[in-house]
Short mmCIF file of C-alpha atoms and ligand atoms in Angstrom, two decimals:
data_model
loop_
_atom_site.label_atom_id
_atom_site.label_comp_id
_atom_site.label_asym_id
_atom_site.label_seq_id
_atom_site.Cartn_x
_atom_site.Cartn_y
_atom_site.Cartn_z
CA UNK K 1 -45.90 11.39 33.66
CA UNK K 2 -42.82 13.61 33.57
CA UNK K 3 -42.51 15.76 30.51
CA UNK K 4 -40.35 14.36 27.78
CA UNK K 5 -38.01 16.99 26.43
CA UNK K 6 -35.59 17.02 23.55
CA UNK K 7 -33.09 19.59 22.41
CA UNK K 8 -29.80 19.77 20.58
CA UNK K 9 -26.87 21.84 19.43
CA UNK K 10 -24.78 21.78 16.30
CA UNK K 11 -21.15 20.73 16.86
CA UNK K 12 -19.69 23.55 14.80
CA UNK K 13 -17.49 24.91 17.62
CA UNK K 14 -16.85 24.66 21.35
CA UNK K 15 -19.66 26.06 23.45
CA UNK K 16 -19.41 29.51 25.02
CA UNK K 17 -20.86 31.27 28.07
CA UNK K 18 -23.75 32.52 25.94
CA UNK K 19 -24.75 28.87 25.48
CA UNK K 20 -24.11 28.21 29.16
CA UNK K 21 -26.24 31.07 30.51
CA UNK K 22 -28.93 30.51 27.88
CA UNK K 23 -29.65 27.03 26.58
CA UNK K 24 -27.54 24.79 28.82
CA UNK K 25 -28.69 26.48 32.03
CA UNK K 26 -32.27 25.93 30.96
CA UNK K 27 -31.65 22.30 30.02
CA UNK K 28 -30.06 21.60 33.37
CA UNK K 29 -33.11 22.93 35.20
CA UNK K 30 -35.41 20.69 33.15
CA UNK K 31 -33.17 17.63 33.12
CA UNK K 32 -34.71 14.30 34.16
CA UNK K 33 -35.08 10.69 33.10
CA UNK K 34 -37.18 11.74 30.11
CA UNK K 35 -34.69 14.23 28.69
CA UNK K 36 -32.87 13.74 25.41
CA UNK K 37 -29.94 15.99 24.57
CA UNK K 38 -28.61 15.58 21.09
CA UNK K 39 -25.50 16.61 19.25
CA UNK K 40 -26.85 17.53 15.85
CA UNK K 41 -24.01 16.59 13.53
CA UNK K 42 -26.21 16.18 10.45
CA UNK K 43 -27.40 19.73 11.05
CA UNK K 44 -23.80 20.92 11.20
CA UNK K 45 -23.17 19.35 7.81
CA UNK K 46 -26.01 21.31 6.18
CA UNK K 47 -23.93 24.50 6.41
CA UNK K 48 -20.39 23.14 6.86
CA UNK K 49 -20.27 20.46 4.15
CA UNK K 50 -17.53 22.31 2.27
CA UNK K 51 -15.81 24.12 5.15
CA UNK K 52 -12.92 23.03 7.31
CA UNK K 53 -14.90 22.88 10.54
CA UNK K 54 -13.87 19.55 12.12
CA UNK K 55 -17.38 18.31 12.93
CA UNK K 56 -16.23 14.91 14.12
CA UNK K 57 -13.65 16.30 16.53
CA UNK K 58 -16.14 18.87 17.81
CA UNK K 59 -18.69 16.20 18.70
CA UNK K 60 -16.69 14.95 21.65
CA UNK K 61 -15.87 18.51 22.73
CA UNK K 62 -19.58 19.31 22.83
CA UNK K 63 -20.31 16.20 24.93
CA UNK K 64 -17.59 17.39 27.32
CA UNK K 65 -19.16 20.86 27.33
CA UNK K 66 -22.62 19.42 28.08
CA UNK K 67 -21.25 17.41 30.99
CA UNK K 68 -18.96 20.15 32.30
CA UNK K 69 -21.98 22.45 32.36
CA UNK K 70 -23.71 19.93 34.61
CA UNK K 71 -25.77 17.59 32.45
CA UNK K 72 -25.74 14.11 33.92
CA UNK K 73 -25.74 11.13 31.54
CA UNK K 74 -26.90 9.00 34.49
CA UNK K 75 -30.16 10.93 34.33
CA UNK K 76 -30.73 12.12 30.81
CA UNK K 77 -29.84 10.64 27.45
CA UNK K 78 -26.99 12.35 25.63
CA UNK K 79 -26.69 11.11 22.05
CA UNK K 80 -25.28 11.71 18.59
CA UNK K 81 -27.76 12.29 15.78
CA UNK K 82 -25.78 10.42 13.12
CA UNK K 83 -25.46 7.33 15.37
CA UNK K 84 -29.24 6.98 15.23
CA UNK K 85 -29.98 6.47 11.52
CA UNK K 86 -33.72 6.69 12.21
CA UNK K 87 -33.28 10.48 12.04
CA UNK K 88 -32.23 10.25 8.41
CA UNK K 89 -34.97 7.79 7.54
CA UNK K 90 -37.78 9.75 9.16
CA UNK K 91 -36.48 12.89 7.43
CA UNK K 92 -36.99 11.16 4.09
CA UNK K 93 -40.49 10.04 5.03
CA UNK K 94 -41.47 13.52 6.28
CA UNK K 95 -39.99 15.13 3.17
CA UNK K 96 -42.68 13.34 1.13
CA UNK K 97 -45.47 15.21 2.87
CA UNK K 98 -43.82 18.61 3.44
CA UNK K 99 -44.86 21.20 0.84
CA UNK K 100 -41.93 23.14 -0.61
CA UNK K 101 -43.73 26.41 0.09
CA UNK K 102 -43.52 25.77 3.85
CA UNK K 103 -39.75 25.50 3.60
CA UNK K 104 -39.32 28.44 1.25
CA UNK K 105 -41.20 30.80 3.53
CA UNK K 106 -39.11 29.79 6.58
CA UNK K 107 -37.55 33.09 7.76
CA UNK K 108 -34.33 31.52 9.08
CA UNK K 109 -33.64 30.05 5.63
CA UNK K 110 -33.38 33.46 4.00
CA UNK K 111 -31.58 35.00 7.01
CA UNK K 112 -28.92 32.33 7.02
CA UNK K 113 -28.31 32.52 3.28
CA UNK K 114 -27.76 36.25 3.74
CA UNK K 115 -25.62 35.91 6.89
CA UNK K 116 -23.44 32.96 5.98
CA UNK K 117 -21.90 34.69 3.00
CA UNK K 118 -19.44 32.71 0.91
CA UNK K 119 -21.23 29.42 1.53
CA UNK K 120 -23.35 27.82 -1.16
CA UNK K 121 -26.50 27.20 0.84
CA UNK K 122 -29.07 26.89 -1.89
CA UNK K 123 -28.97 23.13 -1.46
CA UNK K 124 -31.64 20.51 -1.02
CA UNK K 125 -30.21 19.64 2.40
CA UNK K 126 -30.22 23.18 3.73
CA UNK K 127 -33.73 23.95 2.48
CA UNK K 128 -34.80 20.75 4.22
CA UNK K 129 -33.11 21.68 7.52
CA UNK K 130 -36.45 22.08 9.36
CA UNK K 131 -37.63 18.67 8.13
CA UNK K 132 -34.56 17.10 9.72
CA UNK K 133 -35.26 19.07 12.90
CA UNK K 134 -38.90 17.93 12.84
CA UNK K 135 -37.71 14.32 12.60
CA UNK K 136 -35.45 14.88 15.65
CA UNK K 137 -38.36 16.09 17.72
CA UNK K 138 -41.09 13.77 16.45
CA UNK K 139 -39.06 10.55 16.77
CA UNK K 140 -39.05 10.98 20.55
CA UNK K 141 -42.65 12.22 20.81
CA UNK K 142 -41.25 15.08 22.84
CA UNK K 143 -43.75 17.17 24.83
CA UNK K 144 -41.48 20.16 24.91
CA UNK K 145 -38.37 21.57 23.27
CA UNK K 146 -36.26 24.08 25.20
CA UNK K 147 -34.89 26.48 22.59
CA UNK K 148 -33.99 30.08 21.95
CA UNK K 149 -36.35 32.41 20.15
CA UNK K 150 -34.45 32.02 16.88
CA UNK K 151 -35.64 28.40 16.69
CA UNK K 152 -39.37 29.12 17.00
CA UNK K 153 -40.06 29.02 13.24
CA UNK K 154 -38.47 25.55 13.09
CA UNK K 155 -40.56 24.35 15.99
CA UNK K 156 -43.72 25.67 14.38
CA UNK K 157 -42.85 23.79 11.19
CA UNK K 158 -42.32 20.59 13.20
CA UNK K 159 -45.82 21.03 14.63
CA UNK K 160 -47.29 21.63 11.18
CA UNK K 161 -45.57 18.59 9.75
CA UNK K 162 -46.81 16.45 12.66
CA UNK K 163 -50.35 17.70 12.14
CA UNK K 164 -50.24 16.99 8.43
CA UNK K 165 -48.88 13.49 8.95
CA UNK K 166 -51.44 12.66 11.63
CA UNK K 167 -54.21 13.97 9.40
CA UNK K 168 -53.05 12.15 6.24
CA UNK K 169 -52.51 8.77 7.94
CA UNK K 170 -53.23 8.33 11.62
CA UNK K 171 -52.17 10.07 14.81
CA UNK K 172 -48.58 8.97 15.38
CA UNK K 173 -46.84 12.21 16.30
CA UNK K 174 -47.13 14.68 19.14
CA UNK K 175 -47.07 18.46 18.68
CA UNK K 176 -44.22 19.65 20.87
CA UNK K 177 -44.30 22.98 22.70
CA UNK K 178 -41.40 25.40 22.99
CA UNK K 179 -39.88 26.24 26.36
CA UNK K 180 -38.16 29.57 25.85
CA UNK K 181 -34.95 30.42 27.67
CA UNK K 182 -35.42 33.22 30.22
CA UNK K 183 -31.92 34.76 29.91
CA UNK K 184 -31.82 37.73 27.55
CA UNK K 185 -29.35 37.60 24.68
CA UNK K 186 -25.83 37.42 26.07
CA UNK K 187 -23.52 40.03 24.50
CA UNK K 188 -20.09 39.04 23.21
CA UNK K 189 -16.80 40.80 23.87
CA UNK K 190 -17.52 43.27 21.03
CA UNK K 191 -21.01 44.12 22.26
CA UNK K 192 -22.86 42.24 19.51
CA UNK K 193 -24.75 39.06 20.37
CA UNK K 194 -22.29 36.39 21.55
CA UNK K 195 -21.91 34.05 18.62
CA UNK K 196 -19.22 31.80 17.25
CA UNK K 197 -19.65 33.36 13.82
CA UNK K 198 -18.73 36.80 15.22
CA UNK K 199 -15.57 35.54 16.97
CA UNK K 200 -16.60 37.39 20.13
CA UNK K 201 -17.10 34.45 22.48
CA UNK K 202 -15.74 33.43 25.86
CA UNK K 203 -15.61 29.65 25.59
CA UNK K 204 -16.14 27.02 28.26
CA UNK K 205 -12.76 25.65 27.24
CA UNK K 206 -10.93 28.98 27.73
CA UNK K 207 -8.34 28.94 30.50
CA UNK K 208 -8.68 31.46 33.36
CA UNK K 209 -5.87 33.50 31.75
CA UNK K 210 -7.74 33.61 28.45
CA UNK K 211 -10.98 34.61 30.16
CA UNK K 212 -9.18 37.38 32.01
CA UNK K 213 -7.59 38.66 28.82
CA UNK K 214 -10.89 38.62 26.92
CA UNK K 215 -12.64 40.53 29.71
CA UNK K 216 -9.94 43.19 29.75
CA UNK K 217 -10.34 43.62 25.99
CA UNK K 218 -14.11 43.86 26.08
CA UNK K 219 -15.77 46.93 24.60
CA UNK K 220 -17.61 49.17 27.07
CA UNK K 221 -20.07 52.04 26.64
CA UNK K 222 -18.81 53.56 23.36
CA UNK K 223 -19.87 57.05 24.55
CA UNK K 224 -17.50 56.81 27.50
CA UNK K 225 -14.23 57.93 25.99
CA UNK K 226 -12.64 59.45 29.09
CA UNK K 227 -12.73 58.50 32.75
CA UNK K 228 -14.75 61.66 33.51
CA UNK K 229 -17.50 60.80 30.97
CA UNK K 230 -20.71 59.56 32.52
CA UNK K 231 -21.49 56.00 31.44
CA UNK K 232 -24.56 54.10 30.27
CA UNK K 233 -24.35 50.68 31.87
CA UNK K 234 -27.39 49.40 29.99
CA UNK K 235 -25.44 49.39 26.70
CA UNK K 236 -22.23 47.99 28.21
CA UNK K 237 -21.48 44.26 27.83
CA UNK K 238 -19.30 44.34 30.96
CA UNK K 239 -22.30 45.55 32.92
CA UNK K 240 -24.50 42.79 31.48
CA UNK K 241 -22.22 40.23 33.13
CA UNK K 242 -22.30 42.15 36.41
CA UNK K 243 -26.10 41.74 36.41
CA UNK K 244 -25.76 37.98 36.03
CA UNK K 245 -22.77 37.05 38.18
CA UNK K 246 -22.43 40.03 40.51
CA UNK K 247 -26.11 40.32 41.34
CA UNK K 248 -25.66 41.67 44.88
CA UNK K 249 -23.61 44.59 43.73
CA UNK K 250 -24.72 45.42 40.22
CA UNK K 251 -26.81 48.39 41.28
CA UNK K 252 -23.78 50.05 42.82
CA UNK K 253 -21.84 49.34 39.63
CA UNK K 254 -24.56 51.02 37.57
CA UNK K 255 -24.74 54.04 39.87
CA UNK K 256 -20.99 54.56 39.92
CA UNK K 257 -20.80 54.14 36.16
CA UNK K 258 -23.52 56.73 35.58
CA UNK K 259 -21.83 59.15 37.97
CA UNK K 260 -18.36 58.58 36.45
CA UNK K 261 -17.28 57.30 39.86
CA UNK K 262 -15.62 54.17 38.54
CA UNK K 263 -13.21 53.50 35.75
CA UNK K 264 -13.79 50.82 33.13
CA UNK K 265 -10.52 49.01 33.89
CA UNK K 266 -11.41 48.70 37.54
CA UNK K 267 -14.96 47.69 36.60
CA UNK K 268 -13.68 44.93 34.29
CA UNK K 269 -11.34 43.65 36.99
CA UNK K 270 -14.22 43.43 39.41
CA UNK K 271 -16.36 41.60 36.84
CA UNK K 272 -13.54 39.16 36.08
CA UNK K 273 -13.14 38.49 39.81
CA UNK K 274 -16.71 37.15 39.79
CA UNK K 275 -16.63 35.49 36.39
CA UNK K 276 -13.47 33.48 37.03
CA UNK K 277 -14.74 31.61 40.13
CA UNK K 278 -18.03 31.03 38.29
CA UNK K 279 -16.27 29.44 35.32
CA UNK K 280 -13.43 27.74 37.16
CA UNK K 281 -15.31 24.60 38.25
CA UNK K 282 -16.57 24.17 34.69
CA UNK K 283 -13.05 24.58 33.33
CA UNK K 284 -11.70 22.03 35.84
CA UNK K 285 -14.47 19.54 35.08
CA UNK K 286 -13.74 20.01 31.42
CA UNK K 287 -10.10 19.18 32.06
CA UNK K 288 -10.96 16.03 34.00
CA UNK K 289 -13.43 14.90 31.35
CA UNK K 290 -10.99 15.65 28.52
CA UNK K 291 -8.51 13.25 30.12
CA UNK K 292 -11.08 10.45 29.84
CA UNK K 293 -12.04 10.53 26.20
CA UNK K 294 -12.64 6.78 25.96
CA UNK K 295 -15.23 7.07 28.72
CA UNK K 296 -16.91 10.01 26.98
CA UNK K 297 -17.18 8.02 23.76
CA UNK K 298 -18.73 5.16 25.70
CA UNK K 299 -21.30 7.51 27.22
CA UNK K 300 -22.18 8.83 23.78
CA UNK K 301 -22.52 5.35 22.28
CA UNK K 302 -24.64 4.13 25.18
CA UNK K 303 -26.83 7.23 25.02
CA UNK K 304 -27.26 6.75 21.28
CA UNK K 305 -28.35 3.12 21.81
CA UNK K 306 -30.94 4.28 24.33
CA UNK K 307 -32.15 6.94 21.91
CA UNK K 308 -32.28 4.44 19.07
CA UNK K 309 -34.58 2.12 21.01
CA UNK K 310 -37.15 4.91 21.30
CA UNK K 311 -36.61 6.24 17.78
CA UNK K 312 -36.92 2.81 16.14
CA UNK K 313 -40.37 2.24 17.65
CA UNK K 314 -41.69 5.57 16.43
CA UNK K 315 -40.20 5.11 12.97
CA UNK K 316 -41.81 1.67 12.65
CA UNK K 317 -45.15 3.17 13.62
CA UNK K 318 -44.75 6.01 11.14
CA UNK K 319 -43.77 3.74 8.25
CA UNK K 320 -46.68 1.48 8.97
CA UNK K 321 -49.07 4.43 9.09
CA UNK K 322 -47.77 5.72 5.75
CA UNK K 323 -48.13 2.22 4.27
CA UNK K 324 -44.51 1.44 3.51
CA UNK K 325 -42.48 -1.71 4.24
CA UNK K 326 -43.85 -5.21 4.75
N1 LIG T 1 -31.37 23.91 14.90
C1 LIG T 1 -30.91 23.96 16.25
C2 LIG T 1 -29.88 25.11 16.38
O1 LIG T 1 -29.30 25.52 15.40
C3 LIG T 1 -30.26 22.67 16.71
C4 LIG T 1 -31.21 21.53 16.67
C5 LIG T 1 -31.20 20.48 15.79
C6 LIG T 1 -32.34 21.32 17.53
N2 LIG T 1 -32.23 19.64 16.04
C7 LIG T 1 -32.94 20.12 17.11
C8 LIG T 1 -32.87 22.05 18.61
C9 LIG T 1 -34.10 19.63 17.73
C10 LIG T 1 -34.03 21.56 19.22
C11 LIG T 1 -34.63 20.36 18.76
O2 LIG T 1 -29.67 25.56 17.48
FE1 LIG T 2 -19.16 49.47 31.49
FE2 LIG T 2 -18.23 49.43 33.94
FE3 LIG T 2 -17.17 51.09 32.12
FE4 LIG T 2 -19.62 51.52 33.06
S1 LIG T 2 -17.73 51.56 34.24
S2 LIG T 2 -19.00 51.60 30.91
S3 LIG T 2 -20.38 49.43 33.36
S4 LIG T 2 -17.12 48.86 32.09
#
């Protein structure tokens, strides 16, 4: 039996090359008939319920991003969380058996409240975020969930909730394993981790001109103020991209940087000359897909119907096990 996998992203913005090199690249490698890739719009609402982020408009952009990055809806199932109401219903059922203390000790809960300043996140919905995520995973009896390290606490909670349910009633759910992304954290244009909340991203929807401009404005080794200063490639975000997309030549880049034998402008130009051809096909595919929005909506609706068929069976089993319904 092939492994069933499930993963998802929140439609809070267009995806960027950090997502592409990390999560999406990993998904594509694992993609098969038993893969479910979700757009987690309920999750987006837990933090964006009062903001102006256009969740609905972003949904279709994220489907386009998924497909432009190479996911194939003829193979896997691409679906929208809110089109499969079983996610909401299983969340309610699981919330009955999830002790508050498990949610309160979740490290990402406290981190996010600290990081997402200005948002009122001490809500029932946000505290229950991992219960919703557990429902996503358990509905499909996924064997594995490809995620970044930041999601491990949520995955562990999903396993604990599954165990508790199976123990209280009968074994309905599977404990899913994590498949961690191999790519190290991708730096953004300012050197911090690439993240939409830091406004330091290069997006899949950026035109070649925009990509070029962003590369030329990237920070480099902060200790390298003058051309004659010796550089430290290991702290330079430009160099990070050389190691990924200019693999044959990155050692030369590092040597010349250390010996002050190359200037940063020249180095950025060289990096851009590799990055642009790497991103161009994705940009073009994105353009083609964007011109066929009706078709994209159809794909999403069809995928959601396929997902619903699986989710409905599991939910019925779970309700029966918990002794609810007729
Ligand atoms: N919480 C995940 C994130 O912020 C997104 C997500 C929602 C998810 N449901 C999921 C990931 C289920 C894996 C499995 O990135
Ligand atoms: Fe970074 Fe290249 Fe400048 Fe070295 S030469 S600091 S690797 S941009």
